[in-house]
Amino acid sequence: MTTLIKRRRIEYDRWLRLPAEAEDAPREGDVIVPLALWRARGEVLRWRYCSLGVWLEGHEDPAAIERDLHVFHLIALRVGGFADGRALSAARLLRERYRWRGELRAFGDVGSDLLPFLERAGFDAFELREDENAEAALAALGEIRVQLPAFRRSASQSA
Amino acid sequence: MYRYDDIDQQLLEQRVAQFRDQTRRYLAGELEEEQFKQLRLRNGLYIQRHAPMLRVAIPYGLLSAAQLRKLAHIARRYDRGYGHFSTRQNIQFNWPRLEDVPDILAELATVQMHAIQTSGNCIRNVTADHFGGVAPDEVVDPFVWCELIRQWSTLHPEFSWLPRKFKIAVSGSVADRAAILVHDIGLAAVMGTDPDSKQSGSVPGFRVSTGGGLGRTPIVGHVIREFLLWRHLLSYLEAILRLYNRHGRRDNLHKARIKFLVKERGPEAFAREVEAEWAHLKDGPATLTESEVQRVAARFTKPGTDPDLTHQDAEFTLKKVRSVPGFAAWERRNVHPHKLPGYCAVTLSLKKTGVPPGDVSAGQMEAIADLAERYSGDELRVTHEQNLVFADVARRDLPALWQALRALGLATPNVGLLTNIISCPGGDFCSLANARSIPLADAIQRRFDDLDYLFDIGELDLNISGCMNACGHHHVGHIGILGVDKHGEEFYQLEIGGSQGAQAALGRVLGPALSAAEVPDAIERLIEVYLERRDSDAERFVDVVRRIGIEPFKERVYDYADQTSPDRIRPLAAAAG
C-alpha cells in the first residue's frame, strides 16, 4: 500500500482510485474515477456516492471538470516525475482559476524531492511512490523554507 | 551589484543543505542515478568526460571583485587552478570532485553565489547586455528587470520541470548586445505609453519575442508583443511559460524547445494563445508594483562615478600615450563609450592566442579582482562573447589600466575581430561534443596573428561549436564552425553570413565538412574573397556575404575539390604546405 501524506501528516487513505480503463465504479465507498469514466457515466455516478473524486492524466485539461467541481470531494492529478511538470500547471489552474478549495492529490511518480514544488503549486496530498518513505518526504518538504520575494508575490497562496 | 537580503541569503543556505543531503543519499545508494541526475543538474553539476563539471551562475553577467576572488579560491582549492567563462555569462569548473560540490556551493553562498538552475529543464540564468547601465544608446537599464526575473524564476513551483531548458535574455539598448532573438524569450526594454493610464508620457515596457534559439534547429525568434507595460512582465512570462509547460513536446528531446511549439502553432496563433492565457493572469498576484521594483532597485549598488569628470580631462594624458606602441590599437578595439563623458567601459580580452577562449587562471582572477576594485567601482561583467568588462573606468586611468592588463595577458586588442573567437569547451572536455573546439580556435588565432592584417579585415565574429547543440553560437557567427563526427573522425562544417543583434540572421552552410588542418586555409580564402570584393573598409565581411551571396566564397574554398574524395578538399592542405 502506498503512503498518503496529507497536509504534511501521514494519513490513512480511505479512497479507492480506479484505473484509467475502468468502465464502471463500485456502488459504495469513496471512489476516485478517471476523467474518461466521469465523462461517460457522470450523470449516473453523480447520484450514487456520498464521496466522489476524479483524476486527470497529465495531458487532460482541468477545464474539462470546471462545471462539475461542486460534485467532487477530491481531485487527483497524475504526476510524471521530474520529466513531466504538466501537473504543476494543472494544479495552479485548479487553485487559482477554478478556485478549487478541496483536496488536491498527487499520485504517480511522486518522489520526495519533487514534493516541495508540488506543494507550492497547490497540492496538499501526496500518494508517495512505492520506494519512498514518509519521513524522508516530510523532511524534504521542510528543506527550503523561504521563497524569493518576487516569487512570493506571484505564488499561489492556496492553503 | 544586487546585494542579497535575508531571504535571498537564507534560500541559498537552505539550498546548499538540501543538496548536501541529496548528495549524501546518492553516495549512500539511497537515491537512484536518474533521480540524482535531475537534482544535480539543477545545481549546475554535469558528469563530463573527465570529471563532473560545475557551472556556477553569474546572474546577468554581473560579478563583484569579492565574488571573483572566491571563484579564484575555488579554482585553486577544488579544481586545477582555472575556470572557463561560458557564452551564457556563467563560469564552469571542469575538474571538481562530486563529493566536494556541496562544500563548493557552501563557499559560493558566502559571497551570494550559487549554481541554481544553471542546467536541467528549467528557467536558466537570465542573460543581459554586458554594457547594461552604462551604454550611451541605452533606453532602460536591464539589470533591475533581470533581477526580478531571477527572483521570480528561482525554484519556480510551476516552471521547474519543463519539457526542455528555457533561456531568457534582456536588452535595454538600441543595439542588441544580448542576442535576444536567439533566446526562448527575448525582452527588449523600451519606452512607451501606458494604455491604462490617463497620463501621457513614456514609461518602461518590453518588446517580447519568443521561439528563438540555436541548437540543432536554429530559429530567429518572433515578436509576439510590441509593448508590454513593465507592471505585467512576470504575469506575461507566466502565460508564455504555462502554454509551453502544458503543450510543449515531451516525447522527443530534439523537438522539445519552445521554438518547435511556436513554429507548429504559427507565431501569430501562438501570440493569440498567450494573450488569451494572459487575460486570466493579468493584474493577478504576479503583477509588479512600483514599490516592489523600487525594493529591488534600491538593493543595487552603483560604482561611485564622478559626474563632473569630462572627456577633455583625460585627453591630455591619452594623447601622450597613444604614441606608445599598442595602446592606440587597444583603445580602438577594447575601449567602449560610456553614458558619462569622463568614463568608458573596457573589455578584458580572454582571447589571447594560446589560451582557450574564455579561460582564466586563479592568479588572473585575483589580479582582475584587484583591478576592478581600483579602476571600476568593485565590479565587472562577463560577456556572452566570453570576455570580461570593466564598465565604469575613468578615461584618465586608461594608460595605467592598459599597462596592468598587458602584464596579465588580458589586453589583446582583438574585440570584435576575427581572433575574438567564441568557442565552447568542445571535445577536450564535453561529453556531448563531436569534435574539439579549442585546438581549432588556437590554430586559427595562430594563422591570423598579424595585428595589422586583423585590423584591416575589420569586424568579424568567428564562432565555434563542437557539436550541434551550438553552445559556441556558430549559427550567428559571421563565420561559424560546427564540429561534426564522420566515422569517428573530427570534421568541421563552415557557415557564413550569420549575425547576432537586432538584425540577427543564421549563417548558411558553405559546403562539405573539412578536416581540422584544412580549416585555417579555408578561412584565409574566405578572407581573400572578402578583401577583394569589399567596397570599402566600412563594408564588413558579413555585409559582403549578404551582398554577393555565398557562391563566390564557396567556389574559392572548394576550388580544388579532390574527385577521389568527394567528402573533403585535401588539396587545400597540399596547397598550403
Short mmCIF file of C-alpha atoms in Angstrom, two decimals, chain B residues 421-424 436-438 440-441 444 462-466 471-474 479-483 492:
data_model
loop_
_atom_site.label_atom_id
_atom_site.label_comp_id
_atom_site.label_asym_id
_atom_site.label_seq_id
_atom_site.Cartn_x
_atom_site.Cartn_y
_atom_site.Cartn_z
CA ILE B 421 36.66 33.63 -31.13
CA ILE B 422 33.62 32.36 -29.26
CA SER B 423 34.16 28.70 -28.54
CA CYS B 424 32.51 26.01 -26.46
CA ARG B 436 37.38 19.53 -30.35
CA SER B 437 36.95 23.31 -30.49
CA ILE B 438 39.85 24.71 -28.52
CA LEU B 440 40.94 24.71 -33.75
CA ALA B 441 40.45 28.15 -32.19
CA ILE B 444 43.01 29.97 -36.37
CA LEU B 462 34.04 33.78 -35.63
CA ASN B 463 32.19 31.24 -33.52
CA ILE B 464 32.97 27.55 -32.96
CA SER B 465 30.69 24.83 -31.58
CA GLY B 466 31.92 21.29 -31.03
CA CYS B 471 26.97 26.29 -27.26
CA GLY B 472 29.54 28.25 -29.28
CA HIS B 473 26.75 30.08 -31.16
CA HIS B 474 28.17 29.10 -34.55
CA ILE B 479 31.88 32.73 -39.85
CA GLY B 480 30.50 29.79 -37.91
CA ILE B 481 32.25 26.46 -37.46
CA LEU B 482 30.47 23.30 -36.39
CA GLY B 483 32.29 20.17 -35.28
CA TYR B 492 34.25 20.84 -39.36
#
